[in-house]
Coordinates of C-alpha atoms and ligand atoms in Angstrom, one line a residue:
M18 CA 99.1 77.9 95.0
S19 CA 102.2 79.4 96.6
T20 CA 103.1 79.5 100.2
S21 CA 105.3 81.6 102.5
L22 CA 108.3 80.0 104.2
E23 CA 110.0 81.0 107.4
M24 CA 113.2 79.8 109.0
K25 CA 113.4 80.9 112.6
N26 CA 116.6 80.7 114.7
I27 CA 117.8 77.6 112.8
Q28 CA 121.0 76.0 114.0
K29 CA 122.5 72.8 112.7
F30 CA 125.4 70.9 114.3
Y31 CA 127.1 67.8 113.0
G32 CA 128.7 66.6 116.2
P33 CA 130.8 69.6 117.4
L34 CA 130.7 71.3 114.0
Q35 CA 128.1 74.0 113.5
V36 CA 127.3 74.2 109.8
V37 CA 124.2 76.4 109.9
K38 CA 124.3 79.3 112.3
D39 CA 121.2 81.2 113.4
F40 CA 119.2 81.3 110.1
N41 CA 116.4 83.8 110.2
L42 CA 114.7 84.2 106.9
Q43 CA 111.2 85.0 105.7
I44 CA 110.2 84.1 102.1
Q45 CA 107.0 85.5 100.6
P46 CA 104.6 83.5 98.6
G47 CA 105.7 83.4 94.9
E48 CA 109.1 84.7 95.8
F49 CA 112.3 83.3 94.1
V50 CA 115.1 83.3 96.8
T51 CA 118.6 82.0 96.1
F52 CA 121.1 80.7 98.7
L53 CA 124.4 81.8 97.3
G54 CA 127.7 80.8 98.9
P55 CA 131.0 79.0 98.4
S56 CA 131.2 75.2 98.5
G57 CA 130.9 74.0 102.1
S58 CA 129.1 77.1 103.4
G59 CA 125.9 75.1 104.4
K60 CA 123.6 75.7 101.5
T61 CA 122.6 72.1 101.0
T62 CA 122.2 71.5 104.7
A63 CA 119.8 74.5 104.9
L64 CA 117.8 73.2 102.0
K65 CA 117.7 69.7 103.4
M66 CA 116.2 71.0 106.6
I67 CA 113.4 72.7 104.7
A68 CA 112.8 69.5 102.7
G69 CA 112.8 67.3 105.7
F70 CA 115.9 65.2 104.9
E71 CA 117.8 66.7 107.9
T72 CA 116.5 67.9 111.3
P73 CA 117.6 71.3 112.7
T74 CA 119.4 71.0 116.0
S75 CA 117.2 73.8 117.1
G76 CA 114.9 76.4 115.7
D77 CA 111.6 76.2 113.7
I78 CA 110.5 76.2 110.1
F79 CA 107.1 77.3 109.0
L80 CA 105.3 76.7 105.7
G81 CA 102.5 79.3 105.8
S82 CA 101.5 79.4 109.4
R83 CA 102.3 75.7 110.0
S84 CA 105.4 74.4 111.7
I85 CA 106.9 71.6 109.6
V86 CA 110.0 70.5 111.6
D87 CA 108.2 67.5 113.0
L88 CA 106.7 66.4 109.7
P89 CA 108.4 63.7 107.6
A90 CA 109.6 64.9 104.2
Y91 CA 106.8 63.2 102.2
E92 CA 104.1 65.0 104.2
R93 CA 105.6 68.5 103.6
G94 CA 104.3 68.8 100.0
I95 CA 107.6 70.3 98.9
G96 CA 109.1 69.7 95.4
M97 CA 112.8 69.1 95.1
V98 CA 115.3 69.1 92.2
F99 CA 118.9 68.0 92.6
Q100 CA 122.0 68.6 90.5
N101 CA 122.4 65.0 89.5
Y102 CA 118.7 64.7 88.3
A103 CA 118.2 61.5 90.3
L104 CA 115.7 60.1 87.8
F105 CA 114.7 56.4 88.1
P106 CA 116.6 54.7 85.3
H107 CA 114.1 51.8 84.9
M108 CA 111.1 54.1 84.5
T109 CA 110.0 55.9 81.4
V110 CA 109.8 59.7 81.4
A111 CA 106.0 59.5 82.0
E112 CA 106.4 57.0 84.9
N113 CA 109.2 59.2 86.5
V114 CA 107.0 62.3 86.4
A115 CA 104.0 60.3 87.6
F116 CA 105.9 58.9 90.6
P117 CA 105.0 61.6 93.2
L118 CA 101.3 61.2 92.2
T119 CA 101.5 57.4 92.3
V120 CA 102.8 57.4 95.9
R121 CA 100.1 59.9 96.8
R122 CA 97.5 57.4 95.4
A123 CA 96.1 59.8 92.8
T124 CA 93.6 58.4 90.3
R125 CA 94.6 57.3 86.9
A126 CA 92.8 60.2 85.3
E127 CA 94.5 62.7 87.6
I128 CA 97.9 61.2 86.9
E129 CA 97.4 61.3 83.2
S130 CA 96.3 65.0 83.0
S131 CA 98.9 66.2 85.6
V132 CA 101.8 64.4 83.9
A133 CA 100.7 65.8 80.5
R134 CA 100.5 69.3 81.9
A135 CA 103.9 69.0 83.7
L136 CA 105.6 67.7 80.5
Q137 CA 104.0 70.4 78.5
L138 CA 105.3 73.0 80.9
V139 CA 108.9 71.8 80.4
K140 CA 108.4 71.3 76.7
M141 CA 109.0 67.5 76.8
E142 CA 105.6 66.1 75.8
Q143 CA 107.0 64.1 72.9
Y144 CA 109.5 62.3 75.1
S145 CA 107.1 60.6 77.5
G146 CA 107.9 57.1 76.4
R147 CA 111.7 57.4 76.6
Y148 CA 114.0 56.2 79.3
P149 CA 116.4 58.6 81.1
N150 CA 119.5 57.1 79.4
Q151 CA 117.9 58.1 76.0
L152 CA 117.9 61.7 77.0
S153 CA 120.5 64.5 77.1
G154 CA 121.5 66.0 80.4
G155 CA 119.4 69.1 79.8
Q156 CA 116.4 66.9 78.9
Q157 CA 116.9 64.8 82.0
Q158 CA 116.9 68.0 84.1
R159 CA 113.7 69.1 82.6
I160 CA 112.1 65.8 83.5
A161 CA 113.4 66.1 87.1
L162 CA 111.8 69.6 87.2
A163 CA 108.5 68.2 85.8
R164 CA 108.5 65.5 88.5
A165 CA 109.2 68.1 91.2
I166 CA 106.2 70.3 90.2
V167 CA 103.7 67.6 89.0
F168 CA 101.9 67.5 92.4
N169 CA 101.5 71.3 92.7
P170 CA 104.0 71.6 95.6
S171 CA 103.6 74.5 97.9
I172 CA 107.2 75.3 97.4
L173 CA 110.0 74.2 95.1
L174 CA 113.6 73.6 96.2
M175 CA 116.4 73.4 93.7
D176 CA 120.0 72.4 94.7
E177 CA 122.5 73.5 92.0
P178 CA 120.2 72.2 89.3
L179 CA 122.2 73.6 86.5
G180 CA 125.6 72.6 87.7
A181 CA 126.0 69.6 85.4
L182 CA 124.9 71.4 82.2
D183 CA 127.1 73.0 79.7
R184 CA 127.2 76.8 79.4
N185 CA 124.7 77.3 76.6
L186 CA 122.2 74.9 78.0
R187 CA 122.6 76.5 81.4
E188 CA 121.7 79.9 80.0
H189 CA 118.6 78.4 78.4
M190 CA 117.5 76.5 81.5
K191 CA 117.9 79.6 83.6
I192 CA 115.3 81.4 81.4
E193 CA 113.0 78.3 81.4
I194 CA 113.1 77.9 85.2
M195 CA 112.2 81.6 85.5
R196 CA 109.4 81.3 83.0
I197 CA 107.9 78.2 84.8
Q198 CA 108.2 79.9 88.2
K199 CA 106.3 82.9 87.0
E200 CA 103.7 80.9 85.2
L201 CA 102.9 78.8 88.3
N202 CA 103.6 81.7 90.7
M203 CA 105.7 79.3 92.7
T204 CA 107.7 80.0 95.9
V205 CA 111.3 78.8 95.0
V206 CA 114.4 78.4 97.0
F207 CA 117.3 77.9 94.7
V208 CA 120.8 77.0 95.7
T209 CA 124.0 77.9 93.8
H210 CA 127.6 78.9 94.2
D211 CA 127.4 80.8 90.9
Q212 CA 126.9 84.5 91.3
D213 CA 125.6 85.1 87.7
E214 CA 122.8 82.5 88.2
A215 CA 121.9 84.2 91.5
L216 CA 121.9 87.7 90.1
T217 CA 119.8 86.9 87.0
M218 CA 117.2 84.6 88.5
S219 CA 116.4 85.8 92.0
D220 CA 114.0 88.2 93.6
R221 CA 116.3 88.1 96.6
I222 CA 119.7 86.5 97.3
A223 CA 120.7 85.2 100.7
V224 CA 124.5 85.2 100.8
I225 CA 125.9 82.5 103.0
N226 CA 129.4 82.3 104.4
E227 CA 130.6 79.7 106.8
G228 CA 127.0 78.7 107.8
R229 CA 125.8 82.3 108.4
L230 CA 123.5 84.5 106.4
V231 CA 125.7 87.5 105.7
Q232 CA 123.3 89.6 103.6
V233 CA 119.8 89.1 102.2
D234 CA 118.9 91.6 99.5
D235 CA 117.7 91.9 95.9
S236 CA 120.4 91.6 93.1
K237 CA 120.8 95.4 92.6
T238 CA 121.3 96.2 96.3
L239 CA 123.6 93.2 96.8
Y240 CA 125.8 94.2 93.8
G241 CA 125.7 98.0 94.5
R242 CA 125.7 98.0 98.3
P243 CA 127.4 94.9 99.6
R244 CA 127.5 94.9 103.4
N245 CA 131.0 93.6 103.9
R246 CA 134.2 92.5 102.1
F247 CA 133.0 88.9 101.7
V248 CA 129.9 89.9 99.8
A249 CA 131.7 92.5 97.8
S250 CA 134.3 90.1 96.6
F251 CA 132.0 87.0 96.2
V252 CA 129.4 88.9 94.1
G253 CA 130.9 90.6 91.1
E254 CA 134.4 92.0 90.6
S255 CA 135.6 94.7 93.0
N256 CA 138.4 96.9 94.0
M257 CA 139.2 97.0 97.7
I258 CA 141.7 99.7 98.7
P259 CA 142.9 100.2 102.3
C260 CA 141.5 103.5 103.8
R261 CA 140.9 105.4 107.0
V262 CA 137.8 107.3 108.0
D263 CA 138.9 110.8 109.0
L264 CA 135.6 112.6 109.5
I265 CA 131.9 111.8 109.2
E266 CA 129.6 114.4 107.6
N267 CA 125.9 113.7 107.0
G268 CA 126.5 110.0 107.1
A269 CA 129.2 110.1 104.5
G270 CA 132.9 110.1 105.2
K271 CA 136.0 112.1 104.4
V272 CA 138.6 109.4 104.0
T273 CA 142.3 108.9 103.3
V274 CA 142.8 106.3 100.6
A275 CA 145.8 104.1 100.1
G276 CA 147.9 106.0 102.7
N277 CA 147.8 109.6 101.5
T278 CA 145.1 110.4 99.0
P279 CA 142.1 112.4 100.2
G280 CA 138.7 110.9 99.3
A281 CA 135.0 110.8 100.1
A282 CA 132.9 107.7 100.5
Q283 CA 129.7 106.1 101.7
L284 CA 130.1 104.5 105.1
S285 CA 128.7 101.2 106.4
G286 CA 128.7 101.8 110.2
Q287 CA 132.3 103.1 110.7
T288 CA 133.2 105.9 113.0
D289 CA 136.0 108.5 112.9
G290 CA 139.5 107.0 112.9
D291 CA 138.3 103.5 111.8
N292 CA 140.4 101.7 109.2
G293 CA 138.6 99.8 106.5
W294 CA 138.5 99.0 102.8
L295 CA 137.2 101.3 100.2
F296 CA 135.1 99.3 97.8
V297 CA 134.5 100.4 94.2
R298 CA 133.3 98.4 91.2
P299 CA 135.7 98.4 88.2
E300 CA 132.9 99.9 85.9
N301 CA 132.6 102.9 88.2
V302 CA 136.3 103.8 87.9
E303 CA 137.2 106.5 85.4
I304 CA 140.6 106.5 83.7
D305 CA 142.2 109.6 82.1
L306 CA 145.6 110.7 80.9
R307 CA 147.4 112.0 84.0
S308 CA 147.8 115.6 82.9
A309 CA 144.0 115.9 82.2
V310 CA 143.0 115.6 85.8
V311 CA 143.5 118.3 88.5
D312 CA 143.2 117.4 92.2
L313 CA 139.9 115.5 92.3
P314 CA 139.1 113.6 95.5
N315 CA 139.2 109.8 95.1
A316 CA 141.9 110.1 92.4
L317 CA 145.0 108.0 92.3
D318 CA 147.9 108.4 89.9
G319 CA 149.2 105.3 88.3
I320 CA 150.6 103.5 85.3
V321 CA 148.6 101.2 83.0
E322 CA 150.1 97.7 83.7
N323 CA 147.8 95.8 81.4
A324 CA 145.1 96.6 78.9
L325 CA 142.9 93.7 77.9
F326 CA 140.6 94.3 74.9
L327 CA 137.3 92.3 75.5
G328 CA 135.3 93.4 72.5
E329 CA 132.6 95.5 74.0
M330 CA 134.9 96.7 76.8
T331 CA 138.5 97.1 77.9
R332 CA 139.7 95.9 81.2
Y333 CA 142.7 97.8 82.6
L334 CA 145.0 97.0 85.5
V335 CA 146.5 100.2 86.7
R336 CA 149.4 100.1 89.2
C337 CA 149.0 102.9 91.7
G338 CA 151.8 102.6 94.3
D339 CA 151.1 99.4 96.2
E340 CA 147.6 99.1 94.8
T341 CA 146.5 97.6 91.6
I342 CA 143.1 99.0 90.4
T343 CA 140.9 97.2 88.0
V344 CA 139.0 99.5 85.6
K345 CA 136.4 98.4 83.1
R346 CA 135.5 100.9 80.3
Q347 CA 133.0 100.4 77.5
N348 CA 134.6 100.7 74.1
R349 CA 132.6 103.5 72.6
G350 CA 135.1 105.7 70.9
Q351 CA 137.0 106.4 74.1
T352 CA 140.7 106.8 74.1
H353 CA 142.6 103.6 74.5
F354 CA 145.3 103.6 77.1
A355 CA 148.2 101.3 76.2
G356 CA 150.4 99.5 78.7
G357 CA 152.9 102.0 80.3
T358 CA 150.7 105.1 79.9
P359 CA 150.7 107.4 83.0
V360 CA 147.1 107.8 84.0
T361 CA 144.8 108.9 86.8
V362 CA 142.0 106.7 88.0
S363 CA 139.1 108.2 89.9
W364 CA 135.6 107.6 91.1
K365 CA 132.7 109.4 92.6
A366 CA 131.9 109.4 96.3
E367 CA 128.5 107.9 95.7
D368 CA 130.1 104.9 93.9
C369 CA 132.3 103.8 96.7
T370 CA 131.7 102.5 100.2
V371 CA 134.0 101.8 103.2
L372 CA 133.6 98.2 104.2
N373 CA 135.0 96.4 107.2
Ligands
ADP3 P1 127.3 73.4 100.5 O1 126.0 72.8 100.0 O2 127.2 74.9 100.8 O3 128.5 73.1 99.7 P2 126.9 71.6 102.8 O4 125.6 72.1 103.4 O5 126.8 70.4 101.9 O6 127.6 72.8 102.0 O7 128.0 71.3 103.9 C1 128.3 72.3 104.9 C2 129.3 71.7 105.9 O8 128.7 70.6 106.6 C3 130.5 71.1 105.2 O9 131.6 71.4 106.0 C4 130.2 69.6 105.1 O10 131.4 68.9 105.1 C5 129.4 69.4 106.4 N1 128.5 68.3 106.3 C6 127.5 68.2 105.4 N2 126.7 67.0 105.6 C7 127.3 66.4 106.7 C8 127.0 65.2 107.4 N3 126.0 64.4 107.0 N4 127.8 64.9 108.4 C9 128.9 65.7 108.8 N5 129.2 66.9 108.2 C10 128.4 67.2 107.1
MG4 MG1 125.7 71.8 98.3

């Protein structure tokens, strides 16, 4: 039972401070959408307005075709999981999970079967009699998840639910959450400041900066075609080299890179004469001995400043005049370039975009 969600012209002020700016977002039934942004960007506030713990200053929110902004939180039928679990310490696991059903006055039989099913879904059936302080952090988070989904919510909201878990457990819980979401075909809004979480788990990612939605796209598009410098540097590693657009041909640009190097790049709305930043991912940069390359576009001569062996790949920092270019190369029998080696770094026009 999954439902669509729409945020329409949502604004939120705390006094004079606007923390959510004109959110317009439509989420499809069964879709997994992540709010990704730095700390303080307004993610939690946006989620709280959906849940009903905060009221928008203006704008509307729809669950399916129904406006919910005037409904109290408990009447919205939304499940919520927080970073700090927020389990009731004096209740057993089963009582914690049963709580949303108890307050909804479900029958005893309904409660028993729903709790059993929810615990089974998070693989915690055998812990039903324990108290929260007898569980590990990961187990507590599973119980919090079971409690959030036990009443078949129309939509599940999760605010940095993995933040308190250690790395291994986090990787595992990521997969578990994805499994449960698919199994129940649930609409999920997930909040994180962790780009890896966002890239792995989401159907679409809504990148938020300073209260504004700056780009909403699937992981591949976001990573490959970030819309601006903020998204490019917040999601994944990137090179950002000053450039100027000289000429536009068929939507692509002839550019001058780093002062004097001719290049070619994708554009993102620039016109002739605009200055911008040429964006290219480190894994899309080639590195060769300097003599091996003759006059390619998008090629800068430099010196290897640092070569970091990372097992499956090597990460080079190449000093090219005023710019330092990061290069990532898979270690599959390629030449290794030691520090001090004169090299040329280059990339294809289709792998780079001018950003503002
Ligand atoms: P995030 O979850 O992305 O870290 P928040 O939504 O918690 O960000 O906060 C966004 C901004 O709103 C921050 O500047 C924060 O200090 C401010 N803020 C959050 N809650 C309140 C509140 N109840 N009163 C005043 N300011 C708040
Ligand atoms: Mg937050």
